[in-house]
């Protein structure tokens, strides 16, 4: 969300990634949509978008997950990019 690529590793990295995303997105007023969810055996893919009101920003994201035999997440990749929200007239 600040256009700086980051890599987080391990349990501490997961916690820090959540804090970084959680506090940058006003969760009480933002609108999240899941556009695509697919789960197949030991992996999953999720495509989502978040509209940030008052900032005219849309965050589009994709996450992939790998699971072990106990259904614990062994790997998670997240890609998110923020763009300016387009008005209806821009879509014409």
PDB file of N, CA and C in Angstrom:
ATOM      1  N   UNK A   1       0.805  -1.193   0.000  1.00  0.00           N
ATOM      2  CA  UNK A   1       0.000   0.000   0.000  1.00  0.00           C
ATOM      3  C   UNK A   1       0.853   1.263   0.000  1.00  0.00           C
ATOM      4  N   UNK A   2       2.110   1.114   0.349  1.00  0.00           N
ATOM      5  CA  UNK A   2       2.999   2.257   0.263  1.00  0.00           C
ATOM      6  C   UNK A   2       3.990   2.090  -0.885  1.00  0.00           C
ATOM      7  N   UNK A   3       3.687   1.169  -1.794  1.00  0.00           N
ATOM      8  CA  UNK A   3       4.481   0.910  -2.993  1.00  0.00           C
ATOM      9  C   UNK A   3       5.913   0.460  -2.706  1.00  0.00           C
ATOM     10  N   UNK A   4       6.124  -0.144  -1.552  1.00  0.00           N
ATOM     11  CA  UNK A   4       7.433  -0.680  -1.212  1.00  0.00           C
ATOM     12  C   UNK A   4       7.293  -2.183  -1.038  1.00  0.00           C
ATOM     13  N   UNK A   5       7.920  -2.972  -1.919  1.00  0.00           N
ATOM     14  CA  UNK A   5       7.829  -4.430  -1.774  1.00  0.00           C
ATOM     15  C   UNK A   5       8.452  -4.874  -0.452  1.00  0.00           C
ATOM     16  N   UNK A   6       7.803  -5.801   0.207  1.00  0.00           N
ATOM     17  CA  UNK A   6       8.307  -6.322   1.466  1.00  0.00           C
ATOM     18  C   UNK A   6       8.163  -7.834   1.472  1.00  0.00           C
ATOM     19  N   UNK A   7       9.040  -8.481   2.199  1.00  0.00           N
ATOM     20  CA  UNK A   7       8.955  -9.920   2.401  1.00  0.00           C
ATOM     21  C   UNK A   7       8.891 -10.181   3.892  1.00  0.00           C
ATOM     22  N   UNK A   8       7.926 -10.977   4.307  1.00  0.00           N
ATOM     23  CA  UNK A   8       7.771 -11.360   5.700  1.00  0.00           C
ATOM     24  C   UNK A   8       7.962 -12.868   5.788  1.00  0.00           C
ATOM     25  N   UNK A   9       8.631 -13.331   6.824  1.00  0.00           N
ATOM     26  CA  UNK A   9       8.872 -14.765   6.967  1.00  0.00           C
ATOM     27  C   UNK A   9       8.551 -15.219   8.380  1.00  0.00           C
ATOM     28  N   UNK A  10       8.016 -16.436   8.472  1.00  0.00           N
ATOM     29  CA  UNK A  10       7.754 -17.047   9.769  1.00  0.00           C
ATOM     30  C   UNK A  10       6.548 -16.460  10.482  1.00  0.00           C
ATOM     31  N   UNK A  11       6.306 -16.953  11.697  1.00  0.00           N
ATOM     32  CA  UNK A  11       5.156 -16.505  12.477  1.00  0.00           C
ATOM     33  C   UNK A  11       5.226 -15.011  12.788  1.00  0.00           C
ATOM     34  N   UNK A  12       6.416 -14.529  13.146  1.00  0.00           N
ATOM     35  CA  UNK A  12       6.554 -13.101  13.426  1.00  0.00           C
ATOM     36  C   UNK A  12       6.291 -12.275  12.174  1.00  0.00           C
ATOM     37  N   UNK A  13       6.715 -12.769  11.035  1.00  0.00           N
ATOM     38  CA  UNK A  13       6.454 -12.071   9.784  1.00  0.00           C
ATOM     39  C   UNK A  13       4.978 -11.997   9.447  1.00  0.00           C
ATOM     40  N   UNK A  14       4.254 -13.089   9.705  1.00  0.00           N
ATOM     41  CA  UNK A  14       2.803 -13.091   9.472  1.00  0.00           C
ATOM     42  C   UNK A  14       2.131 -12.045  10.362  1.00  0.00           C
ATOM     43  N   UNK A  15       2.536 -12.005  11.618  1.00  0.00           N
ATOM     44  CA  UNK A  15       1.954 -11.020  12.542  1.00  0.00           C
ATOM     45  C   UNK A  15       2.245  -9.591  12.081  1.00  0.00           C
ATOM     46  N   UNK A  16       3.486  -9.335  11.658  1.00  0.00           N
ATOM     47  CA  UNK A  16       3.840  -7.996  11.217  1.00  0.00           C
ATOM     48  C   UNK A  16       3.128  -7.623   9.921  1.00  0.00           C
ATOM     49  N   UNK A  17       3.001  -8.545   8.990  1.00  0.00           N
ATOM     50  CA  UNK A  17       2.287  -8.271   7.740  1.00  0.00           C
ATOM     51  C   UNK A  17       0.840  -7.907   8.024  1.00  0.00           C
ATOM     52  N   UNK A  18       0.197  -8.643   8.953  1.00  0.00           N
ATOM     53  CA  UNK A  18      -1.179  -8.332   9.314  1.00  0.00           C
ATOM     54  C   UNK A  18      -1.267  -6.925   9.904  1.00  0.00           C
ATOM     55  N   UNK A  19      -0.357  -6.600  10.824  1.00  0.00           N
ATOM     56  CA  UNK A  19      -0.386  -5.260  11.433  1.00  0.00           C
ATOM     57  C   UNK A  19      -0.181  -4.184  10.372  1.00  0.00           C
ATOM     58  N   UNK A  20       0.767  -4.408   9.466  1.00  0.00           N
ATOM     59  CA  UNK A  20       1.028  -3.419   8.424  1.00  0.00           C
ATOM     60  C   UNK A  20      -0.200  -3.171   7.562  1.00  0.00           C
ATOM     61  N   UNK A  21      -0.882  -4.227   7.149  1.00  0.00           N
ATOM     62  CA  UNK A  21      -2.075  -4.070   6.314  1.00  0.00           C
ATOM     63  C   UNK A  21      -3.255  -3.540   7.122  1.00  0.00           C
ATOM     64  N   UNK A  22      -3.457  -4.079   8.322  1.00  0.00           N
ATOM     65  CA  UNK A  22      -4.619  -3.744   9.140  1.00  0.00           C
ATOM     66  C   UNK A  22      -4.653  -2.265   9.484  1.00  0.00           C
ATOM     67  N   UNK A  23      -3.521  -1.714   9.852  1.00  0.00           N
ATOM     68  CA  UNK A  23      -3.512  -0.324  10.281  1.00  0.00           C
ATOM     69  C   UNK A  23      -3.456   0.677   9.138  1.00  0.00           C
ATOM     70  N   UNK A  24      -3.192   0.224   7.929  1.00  0.00           N
ATOM     71  CA  UNK A  24      -3.189   1.129   6.777  1.00  0.00           C
ATOM     72  C   UNK A  24      -4.555   1.209   6.105  1.00  0.00           C
ATOM     73  N   UNK A  25      -5.433   0.271   6.411  1.00  0.00           N
ATOM     74  CA  UNK A  25      -6.767   0.233   5.802  1.00  0.00           C
ATOM     75  C   UNK A  25      -7.788   0.514   6.893  1.00  0.00           C
ATOM     76  N   UNK A  26      -8.605   1.576   6.749  1.00  0.00           N
ATOM     77  CA  UNK A  26      -9.630   1.859   7.762  1.00  0.00           C
ATOM     78  C   UNK A  26     -10.716   0.779   7.737  1.00  0.00           C
ATOM     79  N   UNK A  27     -10.546  -0.233   8.580  1.00  0.00           N
ATOM     80  CA  UNK A  27     -11.388  -1.430   8.534  1.00  0.00           C
ATOM     81  C   UNK A  27     -12.834  -1.186   8.945  1.00  0.00           C
ATOM     82  N   UNK A  28     -13.126  -0.099   9.630  1.00  0.00           N
ATOM     83  CA  UNK A  28     -14.504   0.141  10.043  1.00  0.00           C
ATOM     84  C   UNK A  28     -15.362   0.708   8.925  1.00  0.00           C
ATOM     85  N   UNK A  29     -14.739   1.265   7.876  1.00  0.00           N
ATOM     86  CA  UNK A  29     -15.520   1.863   6.793  1.00  0.00           C
ATOM     87  C   UNK A  29     -15.178   1.314   5.414  1.00  0.00           C
ATOM     88  N   UNK A  30     -14.142   0.535   5.310  1.00  0.00           N
ATOM     89  CA  UNK A  30     -13.747  -0.006   4.011  1.00  0.00           C
ATOM     90  C   UNK A  30     -14.681  -1.134   3.593  1.00  0.00           C
ATOM     91  N   UNK A  31     -14.770  -1.329   2.293  1.00  0.00           N
ATOM     92  CA  UNK A  31     -15.634  -2.369   1.739  1.00  0.00           C
ATOM     93  C   UNK A  31     -14.760  -3.394   1.024  1.00  0.00           C
ATOM     94  N   UNK A  32     -14.780  -4.641   1.503  1.00  0.00           N
ATOM     95  CA  UNK A  32     -14.005  -5.719   0.902  1.00  0.00           C
ATOM     96  C   UNK A  32     -14.907  -6.619   0.077  1.00  0.00           C
ATOM     97  N   UNK A  33     -14.417  -7.040  -1.085  1.00  0.00           N
ATOM     98  CA  UNK A  33     -15.135  -7.982  -1.941  1.00  0.00           C
ATOM     99  C   UNK A  33     -14.184  -9.105  -2.322  1.00  0.00           C
ATOM    100  N   UNK A  34     -14.670 -10.329  -2.248  1.00  0.00           N
ATOM    101  CA  UNK A  34     -13.908 -11.471  -2.730  1.00  0.00           C
ATOM    102  C   UNK A  34     -14.405 -11.770  -4.135  1.00  0.00           C
ATOM    103  N   UNK A  35     -13.540 -11.596  -5.113  1.00  0.00           N
ATOM    104  CA  UNK A  35     -13.920 -11.766  -6.512  1.00  0.00           C
ATOM    105  C   UNK A  35     -13.737 -13.197  -6.990  1.00  0.00           C
ATOM    106  N   UNK A  36     -12.845 -13.944  -6.342  1.00  0.00           N
ATOM    107  CA  UNK A  36     -12.576 -15.313  -6.768  1.00  0.00           C
ATOM    108  C   UNK A  36     -11.947 -16.074  -5.610  1.00  0.00           C
ATOM    109  N   UNK A  37     -12.467 -17.266  -5.327  1.00  0.00           N
ATOM    110  CA  UNK A  37     -11.906 -18.149  -4.312  1.00  0.00           C
ATOM    111  C   UNK A  37     -11.884 -19.557  -4.896  1.00  0.00           C
ATOM    112  N   UNK A  38     -10.723 -20.197  -4.876  1.00  0.00           N
ATOM    113  CA  UNK A  38     -10.609 -21.573  -5.354  1.00  0.00           C
ATOM    114  C   UNK A  38      -9.747 -22.352  -4.363  1.00  0.00           C
ATOM    115  N   UNK A  39     -10.245 -23.520  -3.969  1.00  0.00           N
ATOM    116  CA  UNK A  39      -9.511 -24.400  -3.071  1.00  0.00           C
ATOM    117  C   UNK A  39      -9.450 -25.771  -3.718  1.00  0.00           C
ATOM    118  N   UNK A  40      -8.252 -26.349  -3.775  1.00  0.00           N
ATOM    119  CA  UNK A  40      -8.091 -27.664  -4.381  1.00  0.00           C
ATOM    120  C   UNK A  40      -7.017 -28.427  -3.619  1.00  0.00           C
ATOM    121  N   UNK A  41      -7.438 -29.392  -2.832  1.00  0.00           N
ATOM    122  CA  UNK A  41      -6.536 -30.253  -2.063  1.00  0.00           C
ATOM    123  C   UNK A  41      -5.635 -29.442  -1.140  1.00  0.00           C
ATOM    124  N   UNK A  42      -4.396 -29.241  -1.535  1.00  0.00           N
ATOM    125  CA  UNK A  42      -3.434 -28.630  -0.632  1.00  0.00           C
ATOM    126  C   UNK A  42      -3.066 -27.188  -0.996  1.00  0.00           C
ATOM    127  N   UNK A  43      -3.886 -26.539  -1.815  1.00  0.00           N
ATOM    128  CA  UNK A  43      -3.604 -25.144  -2.142  1.00  0.00           C
ATOM    129  C   UNK A  43      -4.904 -24.371  -2.391  1.00  0.00           C
ATOM    130  N   UNK A  44      -4.795 -23.040  -2.301  1.00  0.00           N
ATOM    131  CA  UNK A  44      -5.956 -22.171  -2.510  1.00  0.00           C
ATOM    132  C   UNK A  44      -5.495 -20.855  -3.123  1.00  0.00           C
ATOM    133  N   UNK A  45      -6.417 -20.195  -3.828  1.00  0.00           N
ATOM    134  CA  UNK A  45      -6.190 -18.882  -4.422  1.00  0.00           C
ATOM    135  C   UNK A  45      -7.372 -17.989  -4.081  1.00  0.00           C
ATOM    136  N   UNK A  46      -7.091 -16.752  -3.736  1.00  0.00           N
ATOM    137  CA  UNK A  46      -8.135 -15.778  -3.420  1.00  0.00           C
ATOM    138  C   UNK A  46      -7.787 -14.468  -4.134  1.00  0.00           C
ATOM    139  N   UNK A  47      -8.770 -13.896  -4.816  1.00  0.00           N
ATOM    140  CA  UNK A  47      -8.623 -12.583  -5.438  1.00  0.00           C
ATOM    141  C   UNK A  47      -9.647 -11.674  -4.771  1.00  0.00           C
ATOM    142  N   UNK A  48      -9.193 -10.518  -4.304  1.00  0.00           N
ATOM    143  CA  UNK A  48     -10.076  -9.623  -3.562  1.00  0.00           C
ATOM    144  C   UNK A  48      -9.795  -8.173  -3.931  1.00  0.00           C
ATOM    145  N   UNK A  49     -10.707  -7.306  -3.518  1.00  0.00           N
ATOM    146  CA  UNK A  49     -10.513  -5.863  -3.682  1.00  0.00           C
ATOM    147  C   UNK A  49     -11.115  -5.158  -2.480  1.00  0.00           C
ATOM    148  N   UNK A  50     -10.529  -4.035  -2.134  1.00  0.00           N
ATOM    149  CA  UNK A  50     -11.009  -3.219  -1.022  1.00  0.00           C
ATOM    150  C   UNK A  50     -11.163  -1.787  -1.510  1.00  0.00           C
ATOM    151  N   UNK A  51     -12.303  -1.187  -1.216  1.00  0.00           N
ATOM    152  CA  UNK A  51     -12.545   0.211  -1.550  1.00  0.00           C
ATOM    153  C   UNK A  51     -12.350   1.014  -0.272  1.00  0.00           C
ATOM    154  N   UNK A  52     -11.480   2.006  -0.335  1.00  0.00           N
ATOM    155  CA  UNK A  52     -11.170   2.831   0.823  1.00  0.00           C
ATOM    156  C   UNK A  52     -11.934   4.147   0.683  1.00  0.00           C
ATOM    157  N   UNK A  53     -13.006   4.346   1.453  1.00  0.00           N
ATOM    158  CA  UNK A  53     -13.804   5.565   1.314  1.00  0.00           C
ATOM    159  C   UNK A  53     -13.034   6.797   1.778  1.00  0.00           C
ATOM    160  N   UNK A  54     -13.321   7.907   1.139  1.00  0.00           N
ATOM    161  CA  UNK A  54     -12.690   9.159   1.505  1.00  0.00           C
ATOM    162  C   UNK A  54     -11.294   9.330   0.935  1.00  0.00           C
ATOM    163  N   UNK A  55     -10.716   8.285   0.375  1.00  0.00           N
ATOM    164  CA  UNK A  55      -9.376   8.373  -0.207  1.00  0.00           C
ATOM    165  C   UNK A  55      -9.394   8.103  -1.703  1.00  0.00           C
ATOM    166  N   UNK A  56     -10.542   7.718  -2.240  1.00  0.00           N
ATOM    167  CA  UNK A  56     -10.661   7.369  -3.658  1.00  0.00           C
ATOM    168  C   UNK A  56      -9.587   6.372  -4.070  1.00  0.00           C
ATOM    169  N   UNK A  57      -9.401   5.357  -3.233  1.00  0.00           N
ATOM    170  CA  UNK A  57      -8.391   4.342  -3.472  1.00  0.00           C
ATOM    171  C   UNK A  57      -9.048   2.970  -3.487  1.00  0.00           C
ATOM    172  N   UNK A  58      -8.596   2.141  -4.422  1.00  0.00           N
ATOM    173  CA  UNK A  58      -9.007   0.748  -4.474  1.00  0.00           C
ATOM    174  C   UNK A  58      -7.742  -0.094  -4.331  1.00  0.00           C
ATOM    175  N   UNK A  59      -7.786  -1.067  -3.436  1.00  0.00           N
ATOM    176  CA  UNK A  59      -6.674  -1.998  -3.291  1.00  0.00           C
ATOM    177  C   UNK A  59      -7.120  -3.322  -3.888  1.00  0.00           C
ATOM    178  N   UNK A  60      -6.359  -3.819  -4.849  1.00  0.00           N
ATOM    179  CA  UNK A  60      -6.645  -5.106  -5.464  1.00  0.00           C
ATOM    180  C   UNK A  60      -5.573  -6.081  -5.006  1.00  0.00           C
ATOM    181  N   UNK A  61      -6.016  -7.268  -4.613  1.00  0.00           N
ATOM    182  CA  UNK A  61      -5.050  -8.217  -4.094  1.00  0.00           C
ATOM    183  C   UNK A  61      -5.300  -9.634  -4.552  1.00  0.00           C
ATOM    184  N   UNK A  62      -4.243 -10.435  -4.501  1.00  0.00           N
ATOM    185  CA  UNK A  62      -4.332 -11.853  -4.776  1.00  0.00           C
ATOM    186  C   UNK A  62      -3.489 -12.574  -3.743  1.00  0.00           C
ATOM    187  N   UNK A  63      -4.032 -13.645  -3.194  1.00  0.00           N
ATOM    188  CA  UNK A  63      -3.313 -14.437  -2.215  1.00  0.00           C
ATOM    189  C   UNK A  63      -3.323 -15.894  -2.647  1.00  0.00           C
ATOM    190  N   UNK A  64      -2.214 -16.563  -2.390  1.00  0.00           N
ATOM    191  CA  UNK A  64      -2.162 -17.999  -2.624  1.00  0.00           C
ATOM    192  C   UNK A  64      -1.677 -18.656  -1.336  1.00  0.00           C
ATOM    193  N   UNK A  65      -2.189 -19.856  -1.088  1.00  0.00           N
ATOM    194  CA  UNK A  65      -1.894 -20.588   0.135  1.00  0.00           C
ATOM    195  C   UNK A  65      -1.504 -22.013  -0.217  1.00  0.00           C
ATOM    196  N   UNK A  66      -0.592 -22.567   0.557  1.00  0.00           N
ATOM    197  CA  UNK A  66      -0.275 -23.999   0.490  1.00  0.00           C
ATOM    198  C   UNK A  66      -0.503 -24.561   1.894  1.00  0.00           C
ATOM    199  N   UNK A  67      -1.056 -25.777   1.954  1.00  0.00           N
ATOM    200  CA  UNK A  67      -1.413 -26.394   3.226  1.00  0.00           C
ATOM    201  C   UNK A  67      -0.692 -27.730   3.385  1.00  0.00           C
ATOM    202  N   UNK A  68      -0.403 -28.094   4.637  1.00  0.00           N
ATOM    203  CA  UNK A  68       0.160 -29.420   4.895  1.00  0.00           C
ATOM    204  C   UNK A  68      -0.973 -30.422   5.121  1.00  0.00           C
ATOM    205  N   UNK A  69      -0.625 -31.640   5.470  1.00  0.00           N
ATOM    206  CA  UNK A  69      -1.630 -32.697   5.633  1.00  0.00           C
ATOM    207  C   UNK A  69      -2.572 -32.451   6.816  1.00  0.00           C
ATOM    208  N   UNK A  70      -2.206 -31.540   7.729  1.00  0.00           N
ATOM    209  CA  UNK A  70      -3.082 -31.178   8.853  1.00  0.00           C
ATOM    210  C   UNK A  70      -3.848 -29.889   8.581  1.00  0.00           C
ATOM    211  N   UNK A  71      -3.820 -29.422   7.334  1.00  0.00           N
ATOM    212  CA  UNK A  71      -4.493 -28.194   6.897  1.00  0.00           C
ATOM    213  C   UNK A  71      -3.936 -26.930   7.536  1.00  0.00           C
ATOM    214  N   UNK A  72      -2.686 -26.972   7.953  1.00  0.00           N
ATOM    215  CA  UNK A  72      -2.015 -25.766   8.423  1.00  0.00           C
ATOM    216  C   UNK A  72      -1.390 -25.066   7.226  1.00  0.00           C
ATOM    217  N   UNK A  73      -1.420 -23.746   7.233  1.00  0.00           N
ATOM    218  CA  UNK A  73      -0.803 -22.988   6.149  1.00  0.00           C
ATOM    219  C   UNK A  73       0.712 -23.127   6.250  1.00  0.00           C
ATOM    220  N   UNK A  74       1.327 -23.598   5.182  1.00  0.00           N
ATOM    221  CA  UNK A  74       2.778 -23.727   5.156  1.00  0.00           C
ATOM    222  C   UNK A  74       3.432 -22.623   4.342  1.00  0.00           C
ATOM    223  N   UNK A  75       2.644 -21.999   3.456  1.00  0.00           N
ATOM    224  CA  UNK A  75       3.161 -20.925   2.627  1.00  0.00           C
ATOM    225  C   UNK A  75       2.006 -20.030   2.224  1.00  0.00           C
ATOM    226  N   UNK A  76       2.216 -18.733   2.304  1.00  0.00           N
ATOM    227  CA  UNK A  76       1.202 -17.777   1.865  1.00  0.00           C
ATOM    228  C   UNK A  76       1.910 -16.661   1.118  1.00  0.00           C
ATOM    229  N   UNK A  77       1.395 -16.334  -0.051  1.00  0.00           N
ATOM    230  CA  UNK A  77       1.925 -15.222  -0.842  1.00  0.00           C
ATOM    231  C   UNK A  77       0.804 -14.217  -1.052  1.00  0.00           C
ATOM    232  N   UNK A  78       1.133 -12.957  -0.883  1.00  0.00           N
ATOM    233  CA  UNK A  78       0.141 -11.885  -1.059  1.00  0.00           C
ATOM    234  C   UNK A  78       0.735 -10.851  -1.997  1.00  0.00           C
ATOM    235  N   UNK A  79      -0.062 -10.443  -2.961  1.00  0.00           N
ATOM    236  CA  UNK A  79       0.295  -9.349  -3.839  1.00  0.00           C
ATOM    237  C   UNK A  79      -0.865  -8.364  -3.775  1.00  0.00           C
ATOM    238  N   UNK A  80      -0.560  -7.111  -3.497  1.00  0.00           N
ATOM    239  CA  UNK A  80      -1.607  -6.094  -3.448  1.00  0.00           C
ATOM    240  C   UNK A  80      -1.077  -4.823  -4.083  1.00  0.00           C
ATOM    241  N   UNK A  81      -1.967  -4.141  -4.780  1.00  0.00           N
ATOM    242  CA  UNK A  81      -1.599  -2.876  -5.419  1.00  0.00           C
ATOM    243  C   UNK A  81      -2.750  -1.901  -5.203  1.00  0.00           C
ATOM    244  N   UNK A  82      -2.412  -0.672  -4.912  1.00  0.00           N
ATOM    245  CA  UNK A  82      -3.446   0.348  -4.730  1.00  0.00           C
ATOM    246  C   UNK A  82      -3.476   1.251  -5.953  1.00  0.00           C
ATOM    247  N   UNK A  83      -4.683   1.594  -6.352  1.00  0.00           N
ATOM    248  CA  UNK A  83      -4.881   2.478  -7.501  1.00  0.00           C
ATOM    249  C   UNK A  83      -5.966   3.484  -7.157  1.00  0.00           C
ATOM    250  N   UNK A  84      -5.993   4.569  -7.903  1.00  0.00           N
ATOM    251  CA  UNK A  84      -7.069   5.539  -7.714  1.00  0.00           C
ATOM    252  C   UNK A  84      -8.367   4.961  -8.229  1.00  0.00           C
ATOM    253  N   UNK A  85      -9.436   5.209  -7.483  1.00  0.00           N
ATOM    254  CA  UNK A  85     -10.741   4.737  -7.913  1.00  0.00           C
ATOM    255  C   UNK A  85     -11.212   5.572  -9.089  1.00  0.00           C
ATOM    256  N   UNK A  86     -11.734   4.885 -10.115  1.00  0.00           N
ATOM    257  CA  UNK A  86     -12.225   5.562 -11.309  1.00  0.00           C
ATOM    258  C   UNK A  86     -13.689   5.928 -11.102  1.00  0.00           C
ATOM    259  N   UNK A  87     -14.083   7.079 -11.619  1.00  0.00           N
ATOM    260  CA  UNK A  87     -15.478   7.491 -11.553  1.00  0.00           C
ATOM    261  C   UNK A  87     -16.242   6.856 -12.696  1.00  0.00           C
ATOM    262  N   UNK A  88     -17.554   6.915 -12.648  1.00  0.00           N
ATOM    263  CA  UNK A  88     -18.383   6.335 -13.708  1.00  0.00           C
ATOM    264  C   UNK A  88     -18.080   6.959 -15.062  1.00  0.00           C
ATOM    265  N   UNK A  89     -17.772   8.248 -15.100  1.00  0.00           N
ATOM    266  CA  UNK A  89     -17.504   8.897 -16.377  1.00  0.00           C
ATOM    267  C   UNK A  89     -16.191   8.419 -16.985  1.00  0.00           C
ATOM    268  N   UNK A  90     -15.248   7.979 -16.142  1.00  0.00           N
ATOM    269  CA  UNK A  90     -13.979   7.474 -16.658  1.00  0.00           C
ATOM    270  C   UNK A  90     -14.130   6.094 -17.275  1.00  0.00           C
ATOM    271  N   UNK A  91     -15.197   5.360 -16.898  1.00  0.00           N
ATOM    272  CA  UNK A  91     -15.413   4.041 -17.412  1.00  0.00           C
ATOM    273  C   UNK A  91     -16.099   4.034 -18.779  1.00  0.00           C
ATOM    274  N   UNK A  92     -16.523   5.197 -19.260  1.00  0.00           N
ATOM    275  CA  UNK A  92     -17.236   5.253 -20.539  1.00  0.00           C
ATOM    276  C   UNK A  92     -16.292   5.145 -21.713  1.00  0.00           C
TER     277      UNK A  92
END
